[in-house]
Amino acid sequence: MRLGEVVVDVAPLRSSRDFRLVFVTQSISMLGTHLTSVAASLQIYELTGSSVQVGLMSLVLGMSLLVGLVMGGVLADRVDRRRVVLVTRAVTAVVVAGLAVNAALPNPREWFVFVAAVLAGGTSGLGGPALMAATPALVAPGQLAAAGALTTLTAQLGGMVGPSLAGVIAAGPGLAWCFAIDAAIYVVGLALLAPLPKLAPDGSAQPQHPLKAMAEGLAFLRGNQVVAGLLLIDVCAVVFAMPYALFPELGTEHFGGGPSTVGLLYTAPAVGSFCGALASGWTGRVHHTGRALIGAVAVWGVAITCFGLSPNLWIALAFLGLAGLGDTASEILRRALLQHYTPDRLQGRVGSLWLAQATAGPSVGNLEAGLVARALGSSAGAAAVGGLVCLAGVATVALAVPALRRATLHGPPAGQDAELPAGPSRAAD
């Protein structure tokens, strides 16, 4: 196997100017997002001295994001997706600029940060499905996995660099500069995305009630075993084997360290994910894509189980790195299969369900991990049990959904309506 078949495939960047514009925009946007996220948390803590208030702001942001994603999925399948992306990003730029002004005041207003969290979360949610649904129109069908890998790479790089950079800027020039830089990044992103062509979805000329449109998306999900299987197998990982809430206790109590040890636990999966994205060239070439996806999620489950059973910190960190690698591989393959098997006129709605699950699933999984740890009296035991339950779930889905095992990116092109169930929802088209 040649090196070019292993490292991240940059073919979409070479062949598509429009995808290059999106890639650069997403790369700088992820950095800015972390600047604002960290700065907002620091500001709320400075104003209130309460971690509960910080958590409440995160909850408000997450809930508004979730609502925006659901609405954004319908919107992305009805109007020009380019326009949705540009308008929502322009609104978000104004909101973040408002945060910069508020932070620069002698007495910043706490209530404004919460209002801004609602507005930013909602508008980001509205624009997210449109940008995701636009990708299949910007790259060749055979490049979906490569495009997903590049998108994942930007997210992982932003997650590794952004929070540390935010801390440096907040400690130096101040919090207002974090918000101001992010607002400027949004403006640059608007300039980059403006040359994109019109991205009207198939069937957008046929108006449909929003609730009926949502029902059609859910009907497609029920009728398409591959897409349903993609979401189900992801639940096995993010709900049953999500260990992040256990890291503070594991780092301080189980491994006998301090904040630096806890930081290493949080960093290890990100490093593994980044390496997985760099070595993702194989994801677009593997023929049995569905089986590879099942294997990647199983790697996550095995790694989390072994992490819980690890006798020392460095072995635990190695397994967390392996878990991150498996997670990235599964995310790339899931995204590509989802876009491949979903008709263009449903890309927004189905993509919004995937994004909503990616937003809410880890929160549920972390809560579940904390409850299991309390019941067992052991965070390490909770992690190991979660990994085993994940593996059982993966095996169940693999056996119960044969279409997922047969799924491939090299089969018939996405957009065929053979997977749509007959009935009113289809007739509405």
Short mmCIF file of C-alpha atoms in Angstrom, two decimals, residues 156 237 241-251 254-255 260-276 296 299-329 366 379-380 382-384 387:
data_model
loop_
_atom_site.label_atom_id
_atom_site.label_comp_id
_atom_site.label_asym_id
_atom_site.label_seq_id
_atom_site.Cartn_x
_atom_site.Cartn_y
_atom_site.Cartn_z
CA GLN A 156 -9.83 18.19 15.54
CA ALA A 237 -20.83 4.64 21.19
CA ALA A 241 -19.44 4.39 26.21
CA MET A 242 -18.87 8.13 26.68
CA PRO A 243 -16.24 8.45 29.45
CA TYR A 244 -15.48 12.20 29.50
CA ALA A 245 -17.56 12.98 32.61
CA LEU A 246 -15.46 10.41 34.49
CA PHE A 247 -12.09 12.03 33.72
CA PRO A 248 -11.93 14.42 36.71
CA GLU A 249 -12.50 11.61 39.22
CA LEU A 250 -10.30 9.15 37.35
CA GLY A 251 -7.45 11.64 37.06
CA HIS A 254 -7.97 6.54 40.38
CA PHE A 255 -4.63 7.66 38.91
CA SER A 260 -2.58 18.17 34.70
CA THR A 261 -3.48 14.47 34.76
CA VAL A 262 -7.12 15.28 34.06
CA GLY A 263 -5.96 17.48 31.17
CA LEU A 264 -3.99 14.58 29.71
CA LEU A 265 -7.08 12.39 29.81
CA TYR A 266 -9.07 14.97 27.86
CA THR A 267 -6.21 15.53 25.39
CA ALA A 268 -5.46 11.88 24.55
CA PRO A 269 -8.65 11.16 22.52
CA ALA A 270 -8.17 14.42 20.59
CA VAL A 271 -4.62 13.42 19.68
CA GLY A 272 -5.82 10.01 18.54
CA SER A 273 -8.61 11.61 16.52
CA PHE A 274 -6.19 13.99 14.84
CA CYS A 275 -3.88 11.12 13.91
CA GLY A 276 -6.87 9.16 12.64
CA ALA A 296 -14.36 1.31 13.75
CA VAL A 299 -12.50 -0.33 18.15
CA TRP A 300 -13.97 2.52 20.23
CA GLY A 301 -15.81 0.03 22.46
CA VAL A 302 -12.76 -2.19 22.96
CA ALA A 303 -10.51 0.81 23.67
CA ILE A 304 -12.92 2.28 26.26
CA THR A 305 -13.23 -1.12 27.95
CA CYS A 306 -9.45 -1.48 28.15
CA PHE A 307 -9.16 2.13 29.32
CA GLY A 308 -11.40 1.32 32.28
CA LEU A 309 -9.29 -1.73 33.10
CA SER A 310 -5.92 0.02 32.66
CA PRO A 311 -3.61 -0.33 35.70
CA ASN A 312 -1.68 2.92 35.13
CA LEU A 313 -2.04 6.30 33.49
CA TRP A 314 0.15 5.81 30.43
CA ILE A 315 -1.60 2.63 29.36
CA ALA A 316 -4.92 4.40 29.88
CA LEU A 317 -3.78 7.31 27.70
CA ALA A 318 -2.72 4.90 24.94
CA PHE A 319 -6.17 3.30 24.90
CA LEU A 320 -7.85 6.71 24.89
CA GLY A 321 -5.73 7.60 21.86
CA LEU A 322 -6.88 4.39 20.19
CA ALA A 323 -10.48 5.27 21.05
CA GLY A 324 -10.07 8.66 19.40
CA LEU A 325 -8.65 7.02 16.28
CA GLY A 326 -11.62 4.65 16.05
CA ASP A 327 -14.06 7.49 16.68
CA THR A 328 -12.65 9.58 13.83
CA ALA A 329 -12.75 6.66 11.40
CA ASN A 366 -21.84 11.59 30.03
CA SER A 379 -15.48 5.41 37.65
CA ALA A 380 -13.02 2.94 36.13
CA ALA A 382 -18.22 2.41 34.79
CA ALA A 383 -15.92 3.04 31.83
CA ALA A 384 -15.23 -0.68 31.38
CA GLY A 387 -17.33 -0.22 26.65
#
